[in-house]
PDB file of C-alpha atoms in Angstrom:
ATOM      1  CA  VAL A   1      44.367 139.301 122.314  1.00 45.00           C
ATOM      2  CA  ASP A   2      41.041 139.040 120.473  1.00 50.00           C
ATOM      3  CA  LEU A   3      41.395 136.188 117.992  1.00 54.00           C
ATOM      4  CA  ASN A   4      38.084 136.739 116.230  1.00 58.00           C
ATOM      5  CA  ILE A   5      38.448 136.937 112.471  1.00 61.00           C
ATOM      6  CA  ASN A   6      36.245 139.215 110.372  1.00 62.00           C
ATOM      7  CA  VAL A   7      37.719 139.822 106.930  1.00 63.00           C
ATOM      8  CA  ASN A   8      34.593 139.141 104.837  1.00 64.00           C
ATOM      9  CA  MET A   9      35.904 135.686 103.982  1.00 68.00           C
ATOM     10  CA  PRO A  10      35.042 132.252 105.309  1.00 68.00           C
ATOM     11  CA  THR A  11      37.027 131.624 108.506  1.00 80.00           C
ATOM     12  CA  GLN A  12      38.379 128.376 107.046  1.00 86.00           C
ATOM     13  CA  ASP A  13      39.960 130.267 104.129  1.00 88.00           C
ATOM     14  CA  VAL A  14      41.547 132.838 106.431  1.00 90.00           C
ATOM     15  CA  GLU A  15      42.926 130.076 108.638  1.00 92.00           C
ATOM     16  CA  GLU A  16      44.361 128.239 105.611  1.00 93.00           C
ATOM     17  CA  TYR A  17      46.178 131.388 104.496  1.00 95.00           C
ATOM     18  CA  LEU A  18      47.552 132.075 107.981  1.00 96.00           C
ATOM     19  CA  GLU A  19      48.673 128.463 108.315  1.00 95.00           C
ATOM     20  CA  ALA A  20      50.364 128.586 104.894  1.00 96.00           C
ATOM     21  CA  ILE A  21      52.135 131.845 105.751  1.00 97.00           C
ATOM     22  CA  PHE A  22      53.267 130.269 109.027  1.00 96.00           C
ATOM     23  CA  ASP A  23      54.725 127.262 107.188  1.00 94.00           C
ATOM     24  CA  ILE A  24      56.522 129.337 104.558  1.00 96.00           C
ATOM     25  CA  VAL A  25      57.915 131.882 107.044  1.00 95.00           C
ATOM     26  CA  ASN A  26      59.312 128.997 109.110  1.00 92.00           C
ATOM     27  CA  GLU A  27      61.389 128.022 106.060  1.00 92.00           C
ATOM     28  CA  LYS A  28      62.060 131.471 104.643  1.00 92.00           C
ATOM     29  CA  ASP A  29      62.023 134.954 106.110  1.00 88.00           C
ATOM     30  CA  LEU A  30      58.945 136.119 104.197  1.00 94.00           C
ATOM     31  CA  ALA A  31      56.066 134.389 102.439  1.00 96.00           C
ATOM     32  CA  LYS A  32      55.932 135.566  98.836  1.00 95.00           C
ATOM     33  CA  THR A  33      52.818 135.662  96.680  1.00 94.00           C
ATOM     34  CA  ASN A  34      54.111 132.905  94.384  1.00 95.00           C
ATOM     35  CA  ASP A  35      54.975 130.661  97.354  1.00 96.00           C
ATOM     36  CA  LEU A  36      51.450 131.042  98.717  1.00 96.00           C
ATOM     37  CA  SER A  37      49.917 130.583  95.276  1.00 95.00           C
ATOM     38  CA  GLN A  38      51.738 127.268  94.802  1.00 96.00           C
ATOM     39  CA  LEU A  39      51.082 125.979  98.313  1.00 95.00           C
ATOM     40  CA  LEU A  40      47.388 126.877  98.339  1.00 94.00           C
ATOM     41  CA  LYS A  41      46.848 126.045  94.645  1.00 94.00           C
ATOM     42  CA  VAL A  42      45.236 129.411  93.848  1.00 95.00           C
ATOM     43  CA  SER A  43      46.141 132.172  91.412  1.00 95.00           C
ATOM     44  CA  PRO A  44      48.670 134.851  92.398  1.00 93.00           C
ATOM     45  CA  SER A  45      45.979 137.518  91.896  1.00 92.00           C
ATOM     46  CA  SER A  46      43.720 135.727  94.413  1.00 93.00           C
ATOM     47  CA  VAL A  47      46.605 135.600  96.880  1.00 94.00           C
ATOM     48  CA  THR A  48      47.231 139.333  96.461  1.00 92.00           C
ATOM     49  CA  GLU A  49      43.566 140.108  97.121  1.00 91.00           C
ATOM     50  CA  VAL A  50      43.490 138.004 100.287  1.00 93.00           C
ATOM     51  CA  ILE A  51      46.820 139.395 101.494  1.00 94.00           C
ATOM     52  CA  GLN A  52      45.402 142.902 101.276  1.00 92.00           C
ATOM     53  CA  ARG A  53      42.385 141.869 103.374  1.00 91.00           C
ATOM     54  CA  LEU A  54      44.547 140.104 105.958  1.00 94.00           C
ATOM     55  CA  SER A  55      46.802 143.152 106.162  1.00 94.00           C
ATOM     56  CA  LYS A  56      43.864 145.533 106.698  1.00 92.00           C
ATOM     57  CA  ASN A  57      42.709 143.284 109.530  1.00 91.00           C
ATOM     58  CA  GLU A  58      46.159 143.326 111.118  1.00 93.00           C
ATOM     59  CA  LEU A  59      46.713 139.584 110.750  1.00 95.00           C
ATOM     60  CA  ILE A  60      49.806 140.020 108.574  1.00 96.00           C
ATOM     61  CA  ILE A  61      52.445 142.591 107.758  1.00 96.00           C
ATOM     62  CA  TYR A  62      52.544 143.067 103.984  1.00 93.00           C
ATOM     63  CA  GLU A  63      55.548 144.525 102.210  1.00 89.00           C
ATOM     64  CA  PRO A  64      54.596 144.970  98.535  1.00 85.00           C
ATOM     65  CA  TYR A  65      56.930 143.135  96.126  1.00 87.00           C
ATOM     66  CA  LYS A  66      58.690 141.485  99.079  1.00 91.00           C
ATOM     67  CA  GLY A  67      56.234 139.309 100.973  1.00 93.00           C
ATOM     68  CA  VAL A  68      54.316 138.898 104.201  1.00 96.00           C
ATOM     69  CA  LYS A  69      54.868 137.971 107.838  1.00 96.00           C
ATOM     70  CA  LEU A  70      52.322 137.225 110.521  1.00 97.00           C
ATOM     71  CA  THR A  71      51.457 139.797 113.167  1.00 96.00           C
ATOM     72  CA  ASP A  72      51.245 138.566 116.767  1.00 95.00           C
ATOM     73  CA  LYS A  73      47.496 138.070 116.317  1.00 94.00           C
ATOM     74  CA  GLY A  74      47.980 136.214 113.017  1.00 95.00           C
ATOM     75  CA  LEU A  75      50.703 134.077 114.560  1.00 95.00           C
ATOM     76  CA  MET A  76      48.494 133.099 117.503  1.00 94.00           C
ATOM     77  CA  ILE A  77      45.725 131.996 115.143  1.00 93.00           C
ATOM     78  CA  ALA A  78      48.158 130.079 112.911  1.00 95.00           C
ATOM     79  CA  ILE A  79      49.697 128.268 115.892  1.00 95.00           C
ATOM     80  CA  LYS A  80      46.256 127.356 117.232  1.00 94.00           C
ATOM     81  CA  ILE A  81      45.256 125.887 113.841  1.00 95.00           C
ATOM     82  CA  LYS A  82      48.594 124.083 113.462  1.00 95.00           C
ATOM     83  CA  ARG A  83      48.133 122.555 116.946  1.00 96.00           C
ATOM     84  CA  LYS A  84      44.615 121.359 116.101  1.00 96.00           C
ATOM     85  CA  HIS A  85      45.798 119.896 112.810  1.00 96.00           C
ATOM     86  CA  ARG A  86      48.663 117.931 114.311  1.00 96.00           C
ATOM     87  CA  ILE A  87      46.674 116.650 117.303  1.00 97.00           C
ATOM     88  CA  ILE A  88      43.937 115.478 114.934  1.00 97.00           C
ATOM     89  CA  GLU A  89      46.589 113.698 112.853  1.00 97.00           C
ATOM     90  CA  VAL A  90      47.795 111.812 115.951  1.00 97.00           C
ATOM     91  CA  PHE A  91      44.206 110.899 116.850  1.00 97.00           C
ATOM     92  CA  LEU A  92      43.433 109.672 113.332  1.00 97.00           C
ATOM     93  CA  LYS A  93      46.577 107.547 113.272  1.00 97.00           C
ATOM     94  CA  ASP A  94      46.676 106.190 116.822  1.00 96.00           C
ATOM     95  CA  TYR A  95      42.978 105.788 117.633  1.00 95.00           C
ATOM     96  CA  LEU A  96      41.192 105.423 114.328  1.00 96.00           C
ATOM     97  CA  ASN A  97      43.968 103.682 112.378  1.00 95.00           C
ATOM     98  CA  ILE A  98      43.271 105.828 109.335  1.00 96.00           C
ATOM     99  CA  ASN A  99      45.390 105.190 106.240  1.00 95.00           C
ATOM    100  CA  PRO A 100      48.578 107.272 106.691  1.00 94.00           C
ATOM    101  CA  ASP A 101      48.282 108.497 103.094  1.00 95.00           C
ATOM    102  CA  ILE A 102      45.095 110.439 103.866  1.00 96.00           C
ATOM    103  CA  ILE A 103      45.690 111.556 107.470  1.00 96.00           C
ATOM    104  CA  HIS A 104      47.026 114.995 106.512  1.00 94.00           C
ATOM    105  CA  ASP A 105      44.154 115.810 104.143  1.00 94.00           C
ATOM    106  CA  GLU A 106      41.533 114.609 106.625  1.00 96.00           C
ATOM    107  CA  ALA A 107      43.084 116.654 109.447  1.00 96.00           C
ATOM    108  CA  CYS A 108      43.083 119.672 107.106  1.00 93.00           C
ATOM    109  CA  LYS A 109      39.316 119.342 106.697  1.00 93.00           C
ATOM    110  CA  MET A 110      38.647 118.813 110.399  1.00 95.00           C
ATOM    111  CA  GLU A 111      40.918 121.443 111.949  1.00 94.00           C
ATOM    112  CA  HIS A 112      38.506 124.275 111.176  1.00 91.00           C
ATOM    113  CA  CYS A 113      35.473 122.798 112.904  1.00 92.00           C
ATOM    114  CA  VAL A 114      37.032 121.359 116.057  1.00 93.00           C
ATOM    115  CA  SER A 115      36.703 123.624 119.096  1.00 92.00           C
ATOM    116  CA  ASP A 116      39.554 124.480 121.440  1.00 91.00           C
ATOM    117  CA  GLU A 117      37.817 122.438 124.145  1.00 93.00           C
ATOM    118  CA  ILE A 118      37.747 119.327 121.937  1.00 94.00           C
ATOM    119  CA  THR A 119      41.367 119.899 120.903  1.00 94.00           C
ATOM    120  CA  ASP A 120      42.440 120.077 124.568  1.00 93.00           C
ATOM    121  CA  ALA A 121      40.410 116.937 125.362  1.00 94.00           C
ATOM    122  CA  LEU A 122      42.041 115.077 122.459  1.00 95.00           C
ATOM    123  CA  CYS A 123      45.440 116.234 123.661  1.00 94.00           C
ATOM    124  CA  ARG A 124      44.728 114.839 127.139  1.00 94.00           C
ATOM    125  CA  LEU A 125      43.355 111.583 125.686  1.00 94.00           C
ATOM    126  CA  LEU A 126      46.499 111.195 123.576  1.00 94.00           C
ATOM    127  CA  GLY A 127      48.783 111.822 126.562  1.00 93.00           C
ATOM    128  CA  GLY A 128      50.036 115.238 125.438  1.00 93.00           C
ATOM    129  CA  PRO A 129      51.797 114.197 122.221  1.00 94.00           C
ATOM    130  CA  GLU A 130      54.835 116.272 121.315  1.00 94.00           C
ATOM    131  CA  ARG A 131      55.020 115.326 117.607  1.00 94.00           C
ATOM    132  CA  CYS A 132      52.589 114.536 114.827  1.00 94.00           C
ATOM    133  CA  PRO A 133      52.887 111.324 112.750  1.00 92.00           C
ATOM    134  CA  CYS A 134      55.286 112.977 110.282  1.00 90.00           C
ATOM    135  CA  GLY A 135      57.545 114.085 113.150  1.00 91.00           C
ATOM    136  CA  LYS A 136      56.711 117.792 113.306  1.00 90.00           C
ATOM    137  CA  GLU A 137      56.431 119.446 116.706  1.00 92.00           C
ATOM    138  CA  ILE A 138      52.932 120.021 118.082  1.00 93.00           C
ATOM    139  CA  PRO A 139      52.608 123.544 119.493  1.00 91.00           C
ATOM    140  CA  LYS A 140      51.693 123.732 123.161  1.00 87.00           C
ATOM    141  CA  CYS A 141      48.242 124.911 124.171  1.00 82.00           C
ATOM    142  CA  SER A 142      47.844 128.496 125.267  1.00 69.00           C
ATOM    143  CA  SER A 143      47.009 127.342 128.777  1.00 60.00           C
ATOM    144  CA  GLU A 144      49.193 128.446 131.642  1.00 59.00           C
ATOM    145  CA  LYS A 145      49.402 124.797 132.736  1.00 58.00           C
ATOM    146  CA  GLU A 146      52.142 122.428 131.756  1.00 58.00           C
ATOM    147  CA  CYS A 147      51.027 119.618 129.441  1.00 57.00           C
ATOM    148  CA  LYS A 148      51.864 117.033 132.098  1.00 57.00           C
ATOM    149  CA  ASP A 149      49.360 118.703 134.455  1.00 59.00           C
ATOM    150  CA  CYS A 150      46.542 118.418 131.897  1.00 62.00           C
ATOM    151  CA  VAL A 151      47.397 114.853 130.976  1.00 59.00           C
ATOM    152  CA  ARG A 152      47.271 113.667 134.591  1.00 48.00           C
ATOM    153  CA  ARG A 153      43.630 114.753 135.095  1.00 45.00           C
TER     154      ARG A 153
END
C-alpha cells in the first residue's frame, strides 16, 4: 500500500487528524466532528473541511452527520505515527530523563520528523518496548520480523 499523503495540507496536520481519528474510533465506533474539534482544538468547520479532503484521498470513510472511520491506508498511517509517538515517549523518559509532564507534548512534535529507520533503531535500542510510559500498547513495526529478532541484532 502506498502511504504517501497528498491532500494539499502539511503532512503533519494530516497525520494529527489520522491519529486523532484512530484514538476516538478506538473508544467509540465513529469519530464525530465535535469529538475531533475538541481533541484537536480546532473549529468544527475546519474539521469538516479536512474530513472532506481526507475522504477524497481515501484515508477515511466519511458518513455525513454520523462520523468517520479510517480506511486501511489511513489506519496504516495512523498506526505508524502512533508507534513513533510512543517509542519516542519511552526514549525521552528512559534515556533523556525528560520531565514526565512534557513527554507527550514533546513526542507529539517529534513524531512527524522522525524517519521509519530512526524509529526502528530507537525500538532496538530500547529493547523492543511493548508499552509507552502511560501504559498504552506500542504498535508493532510493519516488518515481517518478530521484535525479539530485531532487538537481538
